[in-house]
Coordinates of C-alpha atoms in Angstrom, one line a residue:
X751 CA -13.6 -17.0 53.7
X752 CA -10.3 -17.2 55.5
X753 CA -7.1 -15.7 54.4
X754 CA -5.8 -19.7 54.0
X755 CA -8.8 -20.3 51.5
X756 CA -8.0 -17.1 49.9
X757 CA -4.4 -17.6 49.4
X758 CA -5.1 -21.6 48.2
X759 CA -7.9 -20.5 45.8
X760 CA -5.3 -17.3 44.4
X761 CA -2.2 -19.9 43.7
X762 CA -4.3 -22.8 42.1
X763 CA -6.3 -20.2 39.7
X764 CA -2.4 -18.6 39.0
X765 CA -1.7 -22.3 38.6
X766 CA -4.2 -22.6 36.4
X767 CA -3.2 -19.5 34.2
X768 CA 0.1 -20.3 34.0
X769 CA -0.8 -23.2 32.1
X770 CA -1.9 -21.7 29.4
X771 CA 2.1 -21.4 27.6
X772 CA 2.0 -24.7 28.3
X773 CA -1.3 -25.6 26.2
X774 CA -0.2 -23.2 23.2
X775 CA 3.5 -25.1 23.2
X776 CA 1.6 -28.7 23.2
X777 CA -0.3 -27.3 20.0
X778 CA 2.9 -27.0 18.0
X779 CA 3.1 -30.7 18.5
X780 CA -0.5 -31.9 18.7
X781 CA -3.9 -30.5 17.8
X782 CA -5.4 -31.6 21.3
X783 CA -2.6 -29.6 23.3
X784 CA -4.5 -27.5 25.1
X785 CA -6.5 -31.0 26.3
X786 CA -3.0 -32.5 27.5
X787 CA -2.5 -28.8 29.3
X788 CA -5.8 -29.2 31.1
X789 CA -4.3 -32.8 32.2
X790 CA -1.3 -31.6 33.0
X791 CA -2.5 -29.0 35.1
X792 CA -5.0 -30.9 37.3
X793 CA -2.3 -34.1 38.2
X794 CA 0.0 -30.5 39.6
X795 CA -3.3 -29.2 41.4
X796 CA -3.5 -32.3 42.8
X797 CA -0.3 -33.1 43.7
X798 CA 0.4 -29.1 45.1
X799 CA -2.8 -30.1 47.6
X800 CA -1.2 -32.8 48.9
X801 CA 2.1 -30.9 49.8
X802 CA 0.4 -28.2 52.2
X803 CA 0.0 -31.2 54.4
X804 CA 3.7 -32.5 54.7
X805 CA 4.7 -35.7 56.0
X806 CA 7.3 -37.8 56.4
X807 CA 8.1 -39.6 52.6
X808 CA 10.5 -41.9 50.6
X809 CA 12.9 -39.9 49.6
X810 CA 12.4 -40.9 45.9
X811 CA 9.1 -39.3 46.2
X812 CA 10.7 -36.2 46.9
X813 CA 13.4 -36.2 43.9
X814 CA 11.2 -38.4 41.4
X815 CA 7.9 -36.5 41.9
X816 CA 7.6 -33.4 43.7
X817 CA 10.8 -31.9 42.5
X818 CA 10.1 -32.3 38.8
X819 CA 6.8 -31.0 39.4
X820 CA 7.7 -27.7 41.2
X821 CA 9.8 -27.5 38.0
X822 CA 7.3 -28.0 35.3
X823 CA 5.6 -25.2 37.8
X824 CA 8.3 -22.7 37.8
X825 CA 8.7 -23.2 34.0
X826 CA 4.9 -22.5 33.4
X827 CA 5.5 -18.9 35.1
X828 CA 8.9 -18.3 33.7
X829 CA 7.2 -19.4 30.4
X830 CA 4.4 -17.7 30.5
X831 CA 6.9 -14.1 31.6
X832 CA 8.8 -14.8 28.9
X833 CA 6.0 -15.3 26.4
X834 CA 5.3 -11.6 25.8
X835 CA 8.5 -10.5 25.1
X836 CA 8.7 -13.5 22.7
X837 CA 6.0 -12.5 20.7
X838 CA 8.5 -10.0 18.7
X839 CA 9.6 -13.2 16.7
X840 CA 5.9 -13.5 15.5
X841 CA 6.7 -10.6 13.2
X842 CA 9.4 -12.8 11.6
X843 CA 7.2 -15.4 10.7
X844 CA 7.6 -17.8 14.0
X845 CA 4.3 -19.3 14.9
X846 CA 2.8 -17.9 18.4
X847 CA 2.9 -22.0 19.3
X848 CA 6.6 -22.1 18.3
X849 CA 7.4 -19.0 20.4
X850 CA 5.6 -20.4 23.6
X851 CA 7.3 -24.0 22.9
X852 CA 10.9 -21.9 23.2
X853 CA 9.3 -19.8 26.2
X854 CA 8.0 -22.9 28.5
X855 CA 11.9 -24.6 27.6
X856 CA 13.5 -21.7 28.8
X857 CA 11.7 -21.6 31.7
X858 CA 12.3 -25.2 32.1
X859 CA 15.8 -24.3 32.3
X860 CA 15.7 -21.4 34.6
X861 CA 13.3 -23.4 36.9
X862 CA 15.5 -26.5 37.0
X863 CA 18.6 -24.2 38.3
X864 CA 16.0 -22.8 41.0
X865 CA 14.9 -25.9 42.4
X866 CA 18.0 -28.1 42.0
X867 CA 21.3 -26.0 42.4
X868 CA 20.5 -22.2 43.8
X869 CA 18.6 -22.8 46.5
X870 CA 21.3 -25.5 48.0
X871 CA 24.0 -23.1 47.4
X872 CA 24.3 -21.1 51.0
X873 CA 25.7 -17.8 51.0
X874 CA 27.6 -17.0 55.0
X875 CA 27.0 -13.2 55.3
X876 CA 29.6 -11.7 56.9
X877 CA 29.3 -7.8 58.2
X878 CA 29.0 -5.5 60.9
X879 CA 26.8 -3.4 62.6
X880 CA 27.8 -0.3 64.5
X881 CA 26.1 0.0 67.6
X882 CA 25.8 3.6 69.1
X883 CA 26.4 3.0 73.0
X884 CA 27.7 -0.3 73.0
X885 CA 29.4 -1.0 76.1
X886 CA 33.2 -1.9 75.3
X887 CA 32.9 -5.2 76.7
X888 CA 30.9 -6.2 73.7
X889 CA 32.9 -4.7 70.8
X890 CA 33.6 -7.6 68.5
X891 CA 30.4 -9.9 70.0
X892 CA 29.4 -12.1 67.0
X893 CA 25.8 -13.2 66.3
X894 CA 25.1 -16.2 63.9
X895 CA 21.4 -15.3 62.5
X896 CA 19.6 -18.4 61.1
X897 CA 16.2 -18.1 59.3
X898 CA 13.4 -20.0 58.2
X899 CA 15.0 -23.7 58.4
X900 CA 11.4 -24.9 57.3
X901 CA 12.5 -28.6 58.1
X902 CA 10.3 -31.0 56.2
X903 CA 10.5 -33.0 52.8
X904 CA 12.5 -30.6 50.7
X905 CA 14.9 -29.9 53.1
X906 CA 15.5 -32.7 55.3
X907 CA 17.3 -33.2 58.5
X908 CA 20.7 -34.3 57.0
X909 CA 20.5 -30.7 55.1
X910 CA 19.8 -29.2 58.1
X911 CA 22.8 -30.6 60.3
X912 CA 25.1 -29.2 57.3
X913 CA 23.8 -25.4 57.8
X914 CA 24.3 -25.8 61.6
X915 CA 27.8 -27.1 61.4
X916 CA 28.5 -24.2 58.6
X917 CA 27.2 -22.0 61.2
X918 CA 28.8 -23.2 64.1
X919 CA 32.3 -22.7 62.5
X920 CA 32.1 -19.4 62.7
X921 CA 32.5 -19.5 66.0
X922 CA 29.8 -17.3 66.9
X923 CA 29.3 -15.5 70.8
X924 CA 25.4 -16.9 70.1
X925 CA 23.6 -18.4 67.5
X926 CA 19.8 -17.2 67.2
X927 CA 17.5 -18.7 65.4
X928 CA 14.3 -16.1 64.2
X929 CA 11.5 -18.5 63.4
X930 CA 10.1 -20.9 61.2
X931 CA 11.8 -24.3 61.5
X932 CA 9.4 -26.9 59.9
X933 CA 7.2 -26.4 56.8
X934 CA 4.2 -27.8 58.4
X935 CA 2.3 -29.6 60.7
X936 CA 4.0 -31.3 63.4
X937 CA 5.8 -34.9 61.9
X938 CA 8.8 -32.7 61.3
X939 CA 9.3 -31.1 64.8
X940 CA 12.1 -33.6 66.3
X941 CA 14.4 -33.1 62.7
X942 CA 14.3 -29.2 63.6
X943 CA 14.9 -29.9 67.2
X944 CA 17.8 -32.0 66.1
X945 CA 19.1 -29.0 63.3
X946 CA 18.9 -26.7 66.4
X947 CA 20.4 -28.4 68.9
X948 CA 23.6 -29.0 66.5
X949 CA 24.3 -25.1 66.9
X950 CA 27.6 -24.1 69.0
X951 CA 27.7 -21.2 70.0
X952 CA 30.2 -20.0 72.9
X953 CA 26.8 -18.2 75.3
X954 CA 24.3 -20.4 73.5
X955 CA 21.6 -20.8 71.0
X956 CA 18.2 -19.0 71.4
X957 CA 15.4 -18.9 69.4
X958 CA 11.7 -17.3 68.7
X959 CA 8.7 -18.4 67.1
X960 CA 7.3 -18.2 63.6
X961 CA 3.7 -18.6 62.1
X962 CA 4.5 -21.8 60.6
X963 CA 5.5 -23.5 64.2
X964 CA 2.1 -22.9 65.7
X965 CA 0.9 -26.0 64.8
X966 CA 1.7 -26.9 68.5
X967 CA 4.2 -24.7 69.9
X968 CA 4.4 -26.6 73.3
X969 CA 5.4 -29.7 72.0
X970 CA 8.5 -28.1 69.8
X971 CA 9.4 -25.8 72.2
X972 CA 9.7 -28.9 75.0
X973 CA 11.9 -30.3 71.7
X974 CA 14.2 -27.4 71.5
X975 CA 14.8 -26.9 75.3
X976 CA 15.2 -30.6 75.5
X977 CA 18.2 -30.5 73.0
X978 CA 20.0 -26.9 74.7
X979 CA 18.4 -23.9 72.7
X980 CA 16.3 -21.6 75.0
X981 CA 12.7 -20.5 73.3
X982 CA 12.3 -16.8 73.9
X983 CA 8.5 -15.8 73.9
X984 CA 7.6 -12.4 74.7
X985 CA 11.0 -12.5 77.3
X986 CA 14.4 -11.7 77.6
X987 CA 17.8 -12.9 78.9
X988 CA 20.8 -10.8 79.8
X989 CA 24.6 -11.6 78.7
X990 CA 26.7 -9.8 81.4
X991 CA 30.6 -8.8 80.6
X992 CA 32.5 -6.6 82.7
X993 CA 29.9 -5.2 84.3
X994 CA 28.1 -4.2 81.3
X995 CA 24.8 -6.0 79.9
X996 CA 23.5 -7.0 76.4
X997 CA 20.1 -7.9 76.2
X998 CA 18.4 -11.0 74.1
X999 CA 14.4 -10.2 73.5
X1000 CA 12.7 -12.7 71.8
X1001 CA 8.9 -11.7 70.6
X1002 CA 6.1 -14.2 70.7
X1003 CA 4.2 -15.1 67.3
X1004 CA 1.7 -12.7 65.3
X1005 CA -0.7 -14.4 63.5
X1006 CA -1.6 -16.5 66.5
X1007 CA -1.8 -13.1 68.5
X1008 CA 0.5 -14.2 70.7
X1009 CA 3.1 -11.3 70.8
X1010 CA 3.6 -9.4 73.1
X1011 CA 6.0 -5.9 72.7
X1012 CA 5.2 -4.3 75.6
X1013 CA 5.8 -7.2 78.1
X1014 CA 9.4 -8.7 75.8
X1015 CA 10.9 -5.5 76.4
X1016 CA 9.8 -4.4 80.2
X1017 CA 12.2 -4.0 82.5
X1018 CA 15.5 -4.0 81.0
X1019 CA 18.3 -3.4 82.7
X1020 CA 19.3 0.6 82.4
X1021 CA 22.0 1.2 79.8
X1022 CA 21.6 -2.5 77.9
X1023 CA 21.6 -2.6 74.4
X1024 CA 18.4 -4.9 73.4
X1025 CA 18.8 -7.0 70.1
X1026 CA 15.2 -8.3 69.3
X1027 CA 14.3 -11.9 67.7
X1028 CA 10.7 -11.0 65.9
X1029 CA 10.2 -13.8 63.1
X1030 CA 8.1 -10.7 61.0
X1031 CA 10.2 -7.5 60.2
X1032 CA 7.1 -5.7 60.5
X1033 CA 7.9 -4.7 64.1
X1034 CA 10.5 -3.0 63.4
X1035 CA 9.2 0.7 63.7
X1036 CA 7.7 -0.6 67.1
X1037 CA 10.4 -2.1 68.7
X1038 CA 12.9 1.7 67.3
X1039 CA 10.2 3.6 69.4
X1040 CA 11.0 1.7 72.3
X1041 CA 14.8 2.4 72.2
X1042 CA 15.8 -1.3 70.5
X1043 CA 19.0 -1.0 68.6
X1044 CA 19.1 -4.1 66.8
X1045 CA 15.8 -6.4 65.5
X1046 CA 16.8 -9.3 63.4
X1047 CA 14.1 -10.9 61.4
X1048 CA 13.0 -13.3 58.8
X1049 CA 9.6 -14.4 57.6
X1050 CA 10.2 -12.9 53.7
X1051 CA 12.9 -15.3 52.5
X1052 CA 14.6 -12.3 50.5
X1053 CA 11.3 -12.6 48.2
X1054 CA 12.6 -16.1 47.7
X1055 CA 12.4 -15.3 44.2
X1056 CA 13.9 -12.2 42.7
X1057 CA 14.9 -10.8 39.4
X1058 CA 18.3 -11.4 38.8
X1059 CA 21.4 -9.3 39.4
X1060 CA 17.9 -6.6 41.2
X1061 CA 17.2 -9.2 43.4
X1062 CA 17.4 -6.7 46.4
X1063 CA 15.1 -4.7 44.9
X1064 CA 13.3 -6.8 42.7
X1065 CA 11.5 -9.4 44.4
X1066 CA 8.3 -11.5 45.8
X1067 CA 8.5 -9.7 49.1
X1068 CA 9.6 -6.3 48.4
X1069 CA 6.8 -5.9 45.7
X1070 CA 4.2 -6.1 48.6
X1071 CA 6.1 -3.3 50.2
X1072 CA 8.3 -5.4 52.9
X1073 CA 11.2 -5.7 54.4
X1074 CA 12.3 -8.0 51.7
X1075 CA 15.7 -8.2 53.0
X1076 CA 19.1 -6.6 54.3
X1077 CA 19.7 -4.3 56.5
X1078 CA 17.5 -1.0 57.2
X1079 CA 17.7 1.9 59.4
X1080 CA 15.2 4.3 61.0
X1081 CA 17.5 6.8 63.3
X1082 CA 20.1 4.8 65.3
X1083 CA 17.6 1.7 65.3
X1084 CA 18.9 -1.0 62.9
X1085 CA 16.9 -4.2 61.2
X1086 CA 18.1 -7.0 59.7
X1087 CA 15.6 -9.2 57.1
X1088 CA 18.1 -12.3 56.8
X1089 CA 16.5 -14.5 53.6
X1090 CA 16.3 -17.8 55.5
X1091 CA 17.4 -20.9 54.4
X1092 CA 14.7 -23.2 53.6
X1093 CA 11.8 -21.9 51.2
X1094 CA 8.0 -22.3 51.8
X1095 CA 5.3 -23.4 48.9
X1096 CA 7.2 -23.7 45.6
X1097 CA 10.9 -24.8 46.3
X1098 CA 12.4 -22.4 44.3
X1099 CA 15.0 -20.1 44.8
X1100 CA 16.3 -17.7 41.9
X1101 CA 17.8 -14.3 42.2
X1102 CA 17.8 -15.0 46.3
X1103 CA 20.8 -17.0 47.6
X1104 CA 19.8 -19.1 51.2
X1105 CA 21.9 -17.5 53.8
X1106 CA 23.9 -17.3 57.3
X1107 CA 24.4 -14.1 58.5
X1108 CA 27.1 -13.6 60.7
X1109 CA 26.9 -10.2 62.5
X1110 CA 29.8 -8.7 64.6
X1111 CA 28.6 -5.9 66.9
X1112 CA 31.0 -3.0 67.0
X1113 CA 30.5 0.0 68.9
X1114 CA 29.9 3.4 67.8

């Protein structure tokens, strides 16, 4: 069984179980709830099957359809979280279908802000980093870091050209761009190209592949070059000021085995400090043993959804043991996890604020 089959069959039978608050809050209205549930639940298993293979769609689709049903999803989870907790109001006489009724509404609520306000809210991350051994030249050199754009039906073109003009304002040194720019398939590649090419940056925009641009990764990288951004795969390019020299790396993609370490970082120029583009933070201990002082990532979407006021902490990602996101530091070696800006599967954000980070170099 492959790990797609796997990870399909694992979020249709969570599906599945989530619907369960869902058939107990239907029984405080009708008898036959849990027969509506069962309904319910196999229209959204339905529908979710449809969405791994995005296309092109009326908009109305989008808002009338899809969005209300990755609400009623989120509010089955949130529900059913909320549900046990909930159960203290059974010793005060509240029915257990009464208590699941006000558990699936709350999640309702709570899902509704996800889909429909947080995750359109972007957050510009402003900060430095302190760069042992950078050359003076570069003190001060800003980086715009954009993140999983996932281009596609949720977040469309138009969306897209708004983060790259939020970006560009900044007025960055480069813009860099670490993966993941359409959802899936390939209908979607000439919106992304479009998003990417609107970056200005003052030595240009560069970018590496993720695992969900492997659908054919010739035809968008001939999309992004076509538009100005230079595709980095398993190469680098060197920025020269004064005399001194900052390297860009770019690693090729994982799960296709098409990454390289070894050959992205041979022969850089003595005394460069390397900043790596690797879509997955997991390369992170790699690239440190090899002398890289900076690797920006994505991949995790911050969790994408997190508790709360922990949401750094307490997350999707970070409960698998990630990088969820942030910055991180083994020795002198620095990461950066930036929590992207479009979202993947459900499109939910809560807890996780879509970001820009903007990164000024300073040295040590």
């Amino acid at each position: 069984m492959s790990r797609r089959t796997r990870f399909i069959l694992i979020a249709h039978g969570l599906t599945a179980a989530a619907h369960a608050v869902l058939a107990l809050a239907l029984a405080a209205v009708v008898t036959w709830g849990w027969l509506l549930a069962i309904g319910v639940w196999l229209l959204v298993t339905l529908r979710l099957h449809r969405l791994a293979h995005d296309v092109p769609k009326p908009r109305w689709v989008t808002r009338l359809v899809d969005e209300p049903l990755f609400v009623h999803w989120g509010a089955c989870f949130i529900g059913t979280l909320l549900l046990l907790p909930g159960t203290v109001a059974l010793g005060f006489g509240v029915s257990l279908p009464r208590v699941a009724a006000a558990a699936y509404l709350s999640g309702l609520v709570v899902s509704a802000y996800a889909v429909w306000i947080r995750r359109r809210r972007v957050r510009v991350h402003r900060f430095s980093v302190v760069i042992p051994g950078l050359p003076p030249a570069f003190d001060g050199f800003v980086v715009a870091q954009l993140s999983d754009l996932h281009i596609g039906s949720f977040d469309r073109v138009e969306r897209g050209l708004e983060w790259a003009a939020l970006a560009s304002s900044t007025e960055p040194d480069v813009a860099l761009v670490t993966g993941d720019l359409v959802t899936a398939g390939t209908a979607f590649y000439r919106d992304a190209a479009e998003v990417v090419g609107a970056l200005r940056a003052k030595q240009g925009v560069w970018v590496s592949m993720g695992n969900h641009d492997q659908w054919n990764e010739s035809e968008l990288v001939d999309a992004l070059e076509a538009r100005g951004a230079r595709v980095l795969r398993n190469e680098q390019h060197v920025i020269e000021r004064e005399g001194a020299a900052l390297v860009l790396a770019g690693l090729g993609d994982r799960y296709t085995g098409r990454d390289d370490l070894e050959q992205t970082l041979a022969r850089r120029p003595e005394g460069a400090v390397t900043v790596l583009l690797s879509h997955y933070p997991d390369f992170f201990e790699a690239a440190a043993e090899r002398g890289v002082e900076l690797t920006l990532s994505g991949h995790t979407h911050g969790g994408q959804i997190g508790l709360p006021g922990l949401a750094r902490r307490v997350n999707i990602a970070s409960l698998t043991g990630k990088h969820a996101q942030g910055l991180y530091r083994r020795g002198s070696a620095q990461l950066y996890v930036n929590a992207g800006l479009g979202t993947t599967g459900p499109p939910l954000r809560l807890g996780v604020a879509p970001e820009i980070a903007v990164i000024t170099l300073k040295t040590g």
